[in-house]
């Protein structure tokens, strides 16, 4: 199979790199085994991605749709963060972890529909300096990357070299409406801006059209297809393994000090081992840290008798992530005060789940959960008004002092999935089968909160599960991990007895 030559210039970092000699350049391409002739199998997501491309193309008939993967992002100087494609690109191509920096998917309108082309930088032949001198793309630096034919076999999409993309983007701009996913790649956004100006395309109207496209790409992902549900199930199963490993190592986390970091590391090890990575920074919050909602500093002690609020999710290779929280008694049993708070949150979660069914709105899940939260706060004498008064969104809201966040969000390729969906299609929309959301009420009593009795201060509890809406209710995808407090204690004891 022939390889595309590139115009790569050897990367020269003058302060530390030794220039390559001419004899080296002549010697380095020789004596390597040929690349395999056999093409790779299609990606597991490829068939679903083809259906998604077709539906998207039908929604934007006659228009050129441009969805970049995005580029590598420098962490510092010449070292990059690990690559993650834009989620819309992953969703439409089936490409997941590490693939494919700088690639662009173009859906070009034709007389009969759309033709998809994936533009990317195919590996260069070994005669090209890319092979040995390009730290971002070269085989000696980042491994063997795909040829055009291999990428096409993986994705089921026709592929072309990225060098042909600018021509495809610029073609006939005054006659063809182009929609670009602008946030994915700033360079392409800037290039298209210039091209549109040259072609006298109304910039403001084009930006609005691009924005509509961004929203459509988000809303198209609201209900998950069977492939996505399988991946999310796997992410939840892998996450349960990580939580079990954390429980097994809790005594060690206490013993070593800086135990929050230890458990973050243990979970991260399993996330990386089972899947691609963590789907978001793990929250490992012990004691009063549990009352900081996004506690990702994780530099605290884990002390006997405290709770550990652990909010963590494995992201699988296809980039779908779980998002699960368990609040665990570090020594294996809840104190009476911890159990009182925990049981209130558990009842709120159950109420939220009971409201999670077709016909109900997304916002009904939150309403059901916070009603239980407010009722408990009233019963404990903490609310300055009745629970009903507090639940009035304009004149109340007092209960929010102790649960300031929402109960749910959509979950998928992004932990907060479908973020561009409009309110009428998100918060105010009816739940539909296939939608995957979290249910995650909590109660947070800061150590500095003088309005709560001393026994509750420093206790923070969140319980978070991932559910899929079914025809007549919901199914808990994260059911591997116990929630009931007795079951949690028994589960922890059984892990420690192994
Ligand atoms: N882990 C972030 C969240 O629960 O939304
Ligand atoms: Mn969540
Ligand atoms: Mn979470």
Coordinates of C-alpha atoms and ligand atoms in Angstrom, one line a residue:
X1 CA 0.0 0.0 0.0
X2 CA 1.4 3.4 -0.9
X3 CA 1.9 5.9 1.8
X4 CA 1.3 9.6 1.4
X5 CA 4.4 11.7 1.6
X6 CA 4.0 14.8 3.8
X7 CA 5.7 18.2 3.9
X8 CA 6.9 17.6 7.4
X9 CA 10.1 19.5 8.3
X10 CA 12.3 18.0 10.9
X11 CA 11.4 19.5 14.3
X12 CA 14.5 21.3 15.5
X13 CA 14.6 22.5 19.1
X14 CA 17.9 24.3 18.9
X15 CA 18.7 24.3 22.5
X16 CA 18.7 20.6 22.9
X17 CA 18.4 18.7 19.7
X18 CA 21.3 17.4 17.7
X19 CA 20.8 18.0 14.0
X20 CA 20.3 14.9 11.8
X21 CA 23.3 14.1 9.6
X22 CA 22.9 13.3 5.9
X23 CA 24.2 9.7 6.4
X24 CA 21.5 9.2 9.1
X25 CA 18.8 10.5 6.8
X26 CA 19.9 8.0 4.1
X27 CA 20.2 5.1 6.6
X28 CA 17.0 5.5 8.7
X29 CA 14.4 4.6 6.0
X30 CA 16.2 1.2 5.3
X31 CA 15.6 -2.2 6.6
X32 CA 12.1 -2.1 8.1
X33 CA 9.4 -4.8 7.7
X34 CA 6.6 -3.6 5.4
X35 CA 3.4 -2.4 7.0
X36 CA 0.7 -5.2 7.1
X37 CA -1.4 -5.5 4.0
X38 CA -4.4 -6.7 6.1
X39 CA -6.8 -3.9 6.9
X40 CA -8.1 -3.4 10.5
X41 CA -11.6 -4.4 11.5
X42 CA -14.3 -1.8 11.6
X43 CA -14.7 0.0 14.9
X44 CA -17.5 -1.2 17.1
X45 CA -19.2 2.2 16.9
X46 CA -18.9 2.5 13.1
X47 CA -22.3 1.2 12.2
X48 CA -24.1 3.4 14.7
X49 CA -22.0 6.4 13.6
X50 CA -23.1 5.9 10.0
X51 CA -26.8 6.1 11.1
X52 CA -26.1 9.2 13.0
X53 CA -24.4 10.9 10.0
X54 CA -27.3 10.0 7.9
X55 CA -29.8 11.5 10.3
X56 CA -27.7 14.7 10.6
X57 CA -27.4 15.0 6.9
X58 CA -31.1 14.7 6.4
X59 CA -31.7 17.5 9.0
X60 CA -29.3 19.8 7.0
X61 CA -30.2 18.9 3.4
X62 CA -28.1 20.6 0.8
X63 CA -25.6 22.0 3.3
X64 CA -21.9 21.3 3.8
X65 CA -21.3 20.2 7.4
X66 CA -17.9 20.5 8.9
X67 CA -17.0 18.7 12.2
X68 CA -13.4 19.0 13.3
X69 CA -11.8 16.6 15.8
X70 CA -9.7 19.4 17.2
X71 CA -6.0 19.5 17.6
X72 CA -3.4 18.5 20.2
X73 CA -3.4 21.0 23.1
X74 CA 0.0 22.0 24.5
X75 CA 0.4 21.4 28.2
X76 CA 3.7 23.3 28.2
X77 CA 6.1 24.1 25.4
X78 CA 6.4 21.0 23.2
X79 CA 4.5 18.6 25.5
X80 CA 0.8 18.1 24.8
X81 CA -2.1 16.8 26.8
X82 CA -3.3 13.4 25.9
X83 CA -5.6 13.8 22.9
X84 CA -9.3 13.7 23.2
X85 CA -11.4 14.4 20.1
X86 CA -14.4 16.7 20.3
X87 CA -17.4 14.6 21.4
X88 CA -19.4 15.4 18.3
X89 CA -16.6 14.2 16.1
X90 CA -16.3 11.0 18.1
X91 CA -20.1 10.5 17.9
X92 CA -20.2 10.9 14.1
X93 CA -17.1 8.9 13.3
X94 CA -16.9 6.2 16.1
X95 CA -13.3 7.3 16.8
X96 CA -12.6 7.3 20.5
X97 CA -9.5 7.6 22.6
X98 CA -6.4 9.2 21.1
X99 CA -7.9 9.5 17.6
X100 CA -7.5 11.6 15.6
X101 CA -5.8 14.9 16.1
X102 CA -6.5 17.5 13.4
X103 CA -8.9 15.3 11.6
X104 CA -12.1 16.8 10.1
X105 CA -15.3 15.1 9.0
X106 CA -17.0 16.8 6.1
X107 CA -20.5 15.9 5.0
X108 CA -20.7 17.3 1.4
X109 CA -24.2 17.7 -0.2
X110 CA -24.7 15.8 -3.4
X111 CA -27.7 15.3 -5.7
X112 CA -28.8 12.4 -3.7
X113 CA -27.9 13.3 -0.2
X114 CA -24.5 13.7 1.4
X115 CA -21.1 12.2 0.9
X116 CA -18.9 11.8 4.0
X117 CA -15.1 12.3 3.9
X118 CA -12.8 12.1 6.8
X119 CA -9.7 14.3 6.2
X120 CA -6.8 13.4 8.4
X121 CA -3.0 13.3 8.4
X122 CA -2.1 9.8 7.3
X123 CA 1.2 8.3 8.4
X124 CA 4.0 9.3 6.1
X125 CA 6.4 6.8 4.5
X126 CA 9.5 6.0 6.4
X127 CA 11.5 8.1 3.9
X128 CA 9.7 11.2 5.3
X129 CA 11.3 13.0 8.2
X130 CA 8.0 12.7 10.0
X131 CA 9.0 9.1 10.8
X132 CA 11.9 10.0 13.1
X133 CA 11.7 13.8 13.6
X134 CA 8.1 14.7 14.3
X135 CA 7.4 14.3 18.0
X136 CA 3.6 14.9 17.5
X137 CA 2.9 12.5 14.6
X138 CA 6.0 10.5 13.9
X139 CA 6.0 6.7 14.2
X140 CA 9.2 6.7 16.4
X141 CA 7.5 9.2 18.8
X142 CA 3.8 8.3 19.0
X143 CA 3.6 4.9 17.3
X144 CA 2.3 3.7 14.0
X145 CA -0.6 5.8 12.8
X146 CA -3.2 4.8 10.2
X147 CA -2.8 5.0 6.4
X148 CA -5.8 6.3 4.4
X149 CA -7.0 2.8 3.7
X150 CA -6.6 1.7 7.3
X151 CA -8.6 4.7 8.6
X152 CA -11.2 4.1 6.0
X153 CA -11.5 0.4 7.0
X154 CA -11.8 1.4 10.7
X155 CA -14.5 4.0 10.3
X156 CA -16.3 2.9 7.1
X157 CA -15.8 6.5 5.8
X158 CA -13.9 7.6 2.7
X159 CA -10.7 9.2 3.8
X160 CA -8.6 11.9 2.2
X161 CA -5.3 13.6 3.3
X162 CA -5.7 16.7 5.4
X163 CA -3.8 18.6 2.8
X164 CA -7.0 18.4 0.7
X165 CA -9.2 19.8 3.3
X166 CA -8.7 23.5 2.7
X167 CA -9.8 23.1 -0.9
X168 CA -12.9 21.2 0.1
X169 CA -13.7 23.8 2.7
X170 CA -13.3 26.7 0.3
X171 CA -15.1 25.1 -2.7
X172 CA -18.0 27.1 -4.1
X173 CA -18.6 29.0 -0.8
X174 CA -20.8 31.7 -2.4
X175 CA -23.3 29.0 -3.4
X176 CA -23.1 26.3 -0.7
X177 CA -24.2 26.9 2.8
X178 CA -21.5 25.7 5.2
X179 CA -22.1 24.9 8.9
X180 CA -19.1 24.5 11.1
X181 CA -18.8 23.2 14.6
X182 CA -16.8 26.2 15.6
X183 CA -15.6 25.4 19.1
X184 CA -13.7 22.2 18.0
X185 CA -10.8 23.8 16.2
X186 CA -10.0 27.5 16.4
X187 CA -7.7 27.4 13.4
X188 CA -10.4 26.0 11.1
X189 CA -12.9 28.6 12.5
X190 CA -10.5 31.4 11.6
X191 CA -9.8 30.0 8.2
X192 CA -13.5 29.6 7.4
X193 CA -14.1 33.2 8.6
X194 CA -11.6 34.5 6.1
X195 CA -12.9 32.3 3.3
X196 CA -16.5 33.5 4.0
X197 CA -15.3 37.1 4.0
X198 CA -13.7 36.5 0.6
X199 CA -16.8 35.0 -0.7
X200 CA -19.0 37.8 0.7
X201 CA -20.9 35.5 3.0
X202 CA -22.8 37.4 5.7
X203 CA -20.6 36.7 8.7
X204 CA -23.3 37.3 11.3
X205 CA -25.8 35.0 9.6
X206 CA -23.1 32.3 9.2
X207 CA -22.2 32.5 12.9
X208 CA -25.9 32.0 13.8
X209 CA -26.1 29.1 11.4
X210 CA -23.0 27.5 13.0
X211 CA -24.6 28.0 16.5
X212 CA -27.8 26.3 15.4
X213 CA -25.6 23.4 14.2
X214 CA -23.8 23.2 17.5
X215 CA -27.2 23.0 19.3
X216 CA -28.5 20.4 16.8
X217 CA -25.4 18.2 17.4
X218 CA -26.0 18.4 21.2
X219 CA -29.7 17.7 21.0
X220 CA -29.2 14.7 18.6
X221 CA -27.4 13.0 21.4
X222 CA -30.1 13.3 24.0
X223 CA -31.5 9.8 23.6
X224 CA -28.8 7.1 23.3
X225 CA -28.8 4.3 20.8
X226 CA -28.2 0.6 21.7
X227 CA -24.4 0.9 21.1
X228 CA -24.2 3.8 23.4
X229 CA -26.2 2.1 26.1
X230 CA -23.8 -0.9 25.9
X231 CA -20.9 1.4 26.4
X232 CA -22.5 3.2 29.3
X233 CA -23.3 -0.1 31.0
X234 CA -19.7 -1.1 30.6
X235 CA -18.5 2.3 32.0
X236 CA -20.7 1.7 35.1
X237 CA -19.5 -1.9 35.5
X238 CA -15.8 -0.7 35.3
X239 CA -16.5 2.1 37.7
X240 CA -17.9 -0.4 40.2
X241 CA -14.6 -2.3 40.0
X242 CA -12.7 0.9 40.8
X243 CA -15.0 1.7 43.8
X244 CA -14.4 -1.8 45.1
X245 CA -10.7 -1.4 44.8
X246 CA -10.9 1.9 46.7
X247 CA -12.8 0.2 49.6
X248 CA -10.3 -2.6 49.7
X249 CA -7.5 0.0 50.1
X250 CA -9.2 2.4 52.5
X251 CA -7.2 1.1 55.5
X252 CA -4.1 1.8 53.6
X253 CA -5.3 5.2 52.6
X254 CA -5.9 6.0 56.3
X255 CA -2.5 4.6 57.3
X256 CA -0.5 6.5 54.6
X257 CA -1.9 10.0 55.2
X258 CA -3.1 12.2 52.4
X259 CA -5.6 9.5 52.0
X260 CA -7.8 11.4 49.5
X261 CA -4.9 11.4 47.0
X262 CA -4.4 7.7 47.6
X263 CA -8.0 6.7 46.8
X264 CA -8.0 9.1 43.8
X265 CA -4.9 7.2 42.6
X266 CA -6.4 3.8 43.2
X267 CA -9.5 4.7 41.3
X268 CA -7.4 6.3 38.5
X269 CA -5.3 3.2 38.2
X270 CA -8.5 1.1 37.6
X271 CA -10.0 3.7 35.2
X272 CA -6.9 3.7 33.1
X273 CA -6.6 -0.1 33.3
X274 CA -10.2 -0.9 32.4
X275 CA -10.9 2.0 30.1
X276 CA -9.4 5.1 28.7
X277 CA -9.2 7.3 31.8
X278 CA -11.5 8.9 34.4
X279 CA -14.4 10.7 32.7
X280 CA -13.8 13.8 34.9
X281 CA -11.5 14.6 37.8
X282 CA -12.3 12.3 40.7
X283 CA -13.8 13.9 43.8
X284 CA -12.3 12.2 46.8
X285 CA -13.7 14.2 49.7
X286 CA -13.4 13.1 53.3
X287 CA -14.9 14.7 56.3
X288 CA -15.7 18.4 55.8
X289 CA -14.3 18.3 52.3
X290 CA -17.4 16.4 51.2
X291 CA -19.2 19.8 51.6
X292 CA -17.2 21.3 48.8
X293 CA -19.2 20.1 45.8
X294 CA -16.3 19.9 43.3
X295 CA -13.5 19.0 45.7
X296 CA -10.8 17.8 43.3
X297 CA -7.8 19.0 45.2
X298 CA -8.0 15.7 47.2
X299 CA -5.1 16.5 49.4
X300 CA -6.8 15.7 52.7
X301 CA -6.5 13.0 55.3
X302 CA -9.0 10.2 55.5
X303 CA -9.7 9.7 59.2
X304 CA -11.3 6.8 61.0
X305 CA -15.0 7.5 61.7
X306 CA -15.3 10.0 58.9
X307 CA -17.3 9.7 55.7
X308 CA -15.6 9.5 52.3
X309 CA -17.6 11.1 49.5
X310 CA -16.3 9.6 46.3
X311 CA -17.6 10.9 42.9
X312 CA -15.9 9.1 40.1
X313 CA -16.4 7.5 36.7
X314 CA -14.5 5.4 34.3
X315 CA -14.5 6.6 30.7
X316 CA -14.3 3.6 28.3
X317 CA -12.2 3.6 25.1
X318 CA -15.1 4.8 23.1
X319 CA -15.2 7.8 25.5
X320 CA -18.6 7.2 27.2
X321 CA -18.3 7.8 30.9
X322 CA -20.0 6.8 34.1
X323 CA -20.7 9.4 36.9
X324 CA -21.2 7.7 40.2
X325 CA -21.1 8.9 43.8
X326 CA -21.0 6.8 46.9
X327 CA -20.6 8.2 50.4
X328 CA -18.9 5.6 52.5
X329 CA -18.2 5.2 56.2
X330 CA -14.5 5.0 56.3
X331 CA -14.4 2.6 59.3
X332 CA -17.2 0.4 57.9
X333 CA -20.2 1.6 59.9
X334 CA -22.3 4.8 59.8
X335 CA -22.6 6.8 63.0
X336 CA -26.2 7.6 64.0
X337 CA -25.9 11.2 62.7
X338 CA -24.2 10.1 59.4
X339 CA -26.9 7.5 58.9
X340 CA -29.7 10.0 59.5
X341 CA -28.3 12.3 56.8
X342 CA -27.5 9.4 54.5
X343 CA -31.0 7.9 54.8
X344 CA -32.6 11.3 53.9
X345 CA -30.5 11.6 50.8
X346 CA -31.3 8.0 49.8
X347 CA -35.0 8.7 50.1
X348 CA -34.6 11.8 48.0
X349 CA -32.7 9.7 45.4
X350 CA -35.5 7.1 45.4
X351 CA -38.1 9.8 44.9
X352 CA -36.1 11.2 42.0
X353 CA -35.8 7.8 40.4
X354 CA -39.5 7.2 40.8
X355 CA -40.2 10.4 38.8
X356 CA -37.8 9.4 36.1
X357 CA -40.1 8.0 33.4
X358 CA -41.6 8.9 30.0
X359 CA -44.2 11.5 30.3
X360 CA -42.5 13.3 33.2
X361 CA -40.2 16.1 32.5
X362 CA -36.5 16.2 33.3
X363 CA -37.2 18.8 35.9
X364 CA -39.7 16.6 37.6
X365 CA -36.8 14.3 38.8
X366 CA -35.2 17.3 40.6
X367 CA -38.6 18.5 42.0
X368 CA -39.3 15.0 43.5
X369 CA -35.9 14.7 45.0
X370 CA -35.7 18.2 46.6
X371 CA -39.2 17.8 48.0
X372 CA -37.9 15.0 50.2
X373 CA -34.8 17.0 51.0
X374 CA -36.9 20.0 52.1
X375 CA -39.2 17.8 54.1
X376 CA -36.3 16.3 56.1
X377 CA -34.8 19.8 56.7
X378 CA -38.2 20.9 58.0
X379 CA -38.6 17.9 60.2
X380 CA -35.1 18.5 61.6
X381 CA -36.1 22.1 62.4
X382 CA -33.5 23.7 60.1
X383 CA -35.8 25.6 57.7
X384 CA -36.9 29.1 58.7
X385 CA -40.1 28.4 56.6
X386 CA -42.2 25.3 55.9
X387 CA -41.0 22.8 53.3
X388 CA -43.8 23.8 51.0
X389 CA -42.8 27.5 51.3
X390 CA -39.2 26.7 50.7
X391 CA -40.1 24.8 47.6
X392 CA -41.7 27.9 46.0
X393 CA -39.0 28.9 43.5
X394 CA -39.6 32.6 43.7
X395 CA -40.4 33.2 47.4
X396 CA -38.6 30.2 48.9
X397 CA -35.5 28.2 48.1
X398 CA -34.2 28.1 51.7
X399 CA -33.4 24.4 51.5
X400 CA -30.9 25.1 48.7
X401 CA -28.5 26.3 51.4
X402 CA -27.9 22.6 52.0
X403 CA -28.2 21.3 48.4
X404 CA -27.4 24.0 46.0
X405 CA -26.9 21.8 42.9
X406 CA -29.4 20.2 40.6
X407 CA -30.3 16.5 40.9
X408 CA -29.7 15.4 37.3
X409 CA -27.8 16.0 34.1
X410 CA -27.6 14.0 30.9
X411 CA -24.7 11.6 30.7
X412 CA -22.9 10.1 27.7
X413 CA -19.7 11.0 25.8
X414 CA -19.5 14.0 28.1
X415 CA -20.1 13.8 31.8
X416 CA -22.4 16.8 31.5
X417 CA -23.7 15.6 28.1
X418 CA -25.7 17.5 25.5
X419 CA -24.7 20.8 27.1
X420 CA -25.8 22.9 24.2
X421 CA -29.4 21.6 24.1
X422 CA -32.0 24.3 24.5
X423 CA -33.9 24.5 27.8
X424 CA -37.1 23.4 26.1
X425 CA -35.3 20.3 25.0
X426 CA -33.4 19.7 28.3
X427 CA -34.8 20.9 31.6
X428 CA -38.3 21.5 30.4
X429 CA -38.5 18.5 28.0
X430 CA -40.3 15.2 28.6
X431 CA -38.1 12.2 29.3
X432 CA -37.9 9.7 26.5
X433 CA -36.7 6.1 26.4
X434 CA -33.0 5.9 25.8
X435 CA -32.1 9.1 27.7
X436 CA -29.4 8.6 30.3
X437 CA -29.3 10.9 33.2
X438 CA -27.9 11.0 36.7
X439 CA -29.9 11.2 39.9
X440 CA -27.7 12.7 42.5
X441 CA -29.2 14.5 45.5
X442 CA -27.1 15.4 48.4
X443 CA -27.1 17.2 51.8
X444 CA -24.1 19.2 52.8
X445 CA -23.6 20.5 56.3
X446 CA -20.4 22.5 56.5
X447 CA -18.4 22.5 59.7
X448 CA -18.8 26.3 59.7
X449 CA -22.6 26.2 59.4
X450 CA -23.9 27.6 62.7
X451 CA -27.6 27.0 61.7
X452 CA -27.3 23.2 62.0
X453 CA -26.8 21.2 65.2
X454 CA -23.3 20.4 66.1
X455 CA -23.8 16.7 65.5
X456 CA -24.5 17.3 61.8
X457 CA -21.7 19.8 61.1
X458 CA -19.0 18.4 58.8
X459 CA -21.2 15.8 57.3
X460 CA -21.7 15.8 53.6
X461 CA -23.6 13.1 51.7
X462 CA -24.3 12.6 48.0
X463 CA -25.6 9.5 46.3
X464 CA -25.4 9.5 42.6
X465 CA -26.6 6.8 40.1
X466 CA -26.8 6.7 36.3
X467 CA -30.2 5.6 34.9
X468 CA -31.6 5.0 31.5
X469 CA -35.2 5.9 30.8
X470 CA -37.2 2.9 29.7
X471 CA -40.7 2.5 28.2
X472 CA -42.3 2.6 31.6
X473 CA -39.8 3.9 34.1
X474 CA -36.1 3.7 34.4
X475 CA -33.3 1.2 34.8
X476 CA -30.3 1.8 37.1
X477 CA -27.1 1.3 35.1
X478 CA -25.0 1.7 38.2
X479 CA -26.8 -0.9 40.3
X480 CA -23.6 -2.9 40.8
X481 CA -22.8 -0.7 43.8
X482 CA -25.0 -0.9 46.9
X483 CA -26.9 2.2 48.2
X484 CA -28.9 1.0 51.2
X485 CA -26.8 1.9 54.3
X486 CA -26.9 -1.7 55.7
X487 CA -26.0 -3.1 52.3
X488 CA -23.1 -0.6 52.0
X489 CA -21.8 -1.7 55.4
X490 CA -22.1 -5.4 54.5
X491 CA -20.4 -4.8 51.2
X492 CA -17.5 -3.0 52.8
X493 CA -17.1 -5.8 55.4
X494 CA -17.2 -8.4 52.7
X495 CA -14.4 -6.7 50.7
X496 CA -12.3 -6.4 53.9
X497 CA -12.9 -10.1 54.7
X498 CA -11.4 -11.3 51.4
Ligands
LIG1 N1 -19.1 14.5 38.9 C1 -19.7 15.7 38.5 C2 -21.2 15.6 38.6 O1 -21.6 14.8 39.4 O2 -21.9 16.2 38.0
LIG2 MN1 -23.2 14.0 38.0
LIG3 MN1 -20.7 13.0 39.9

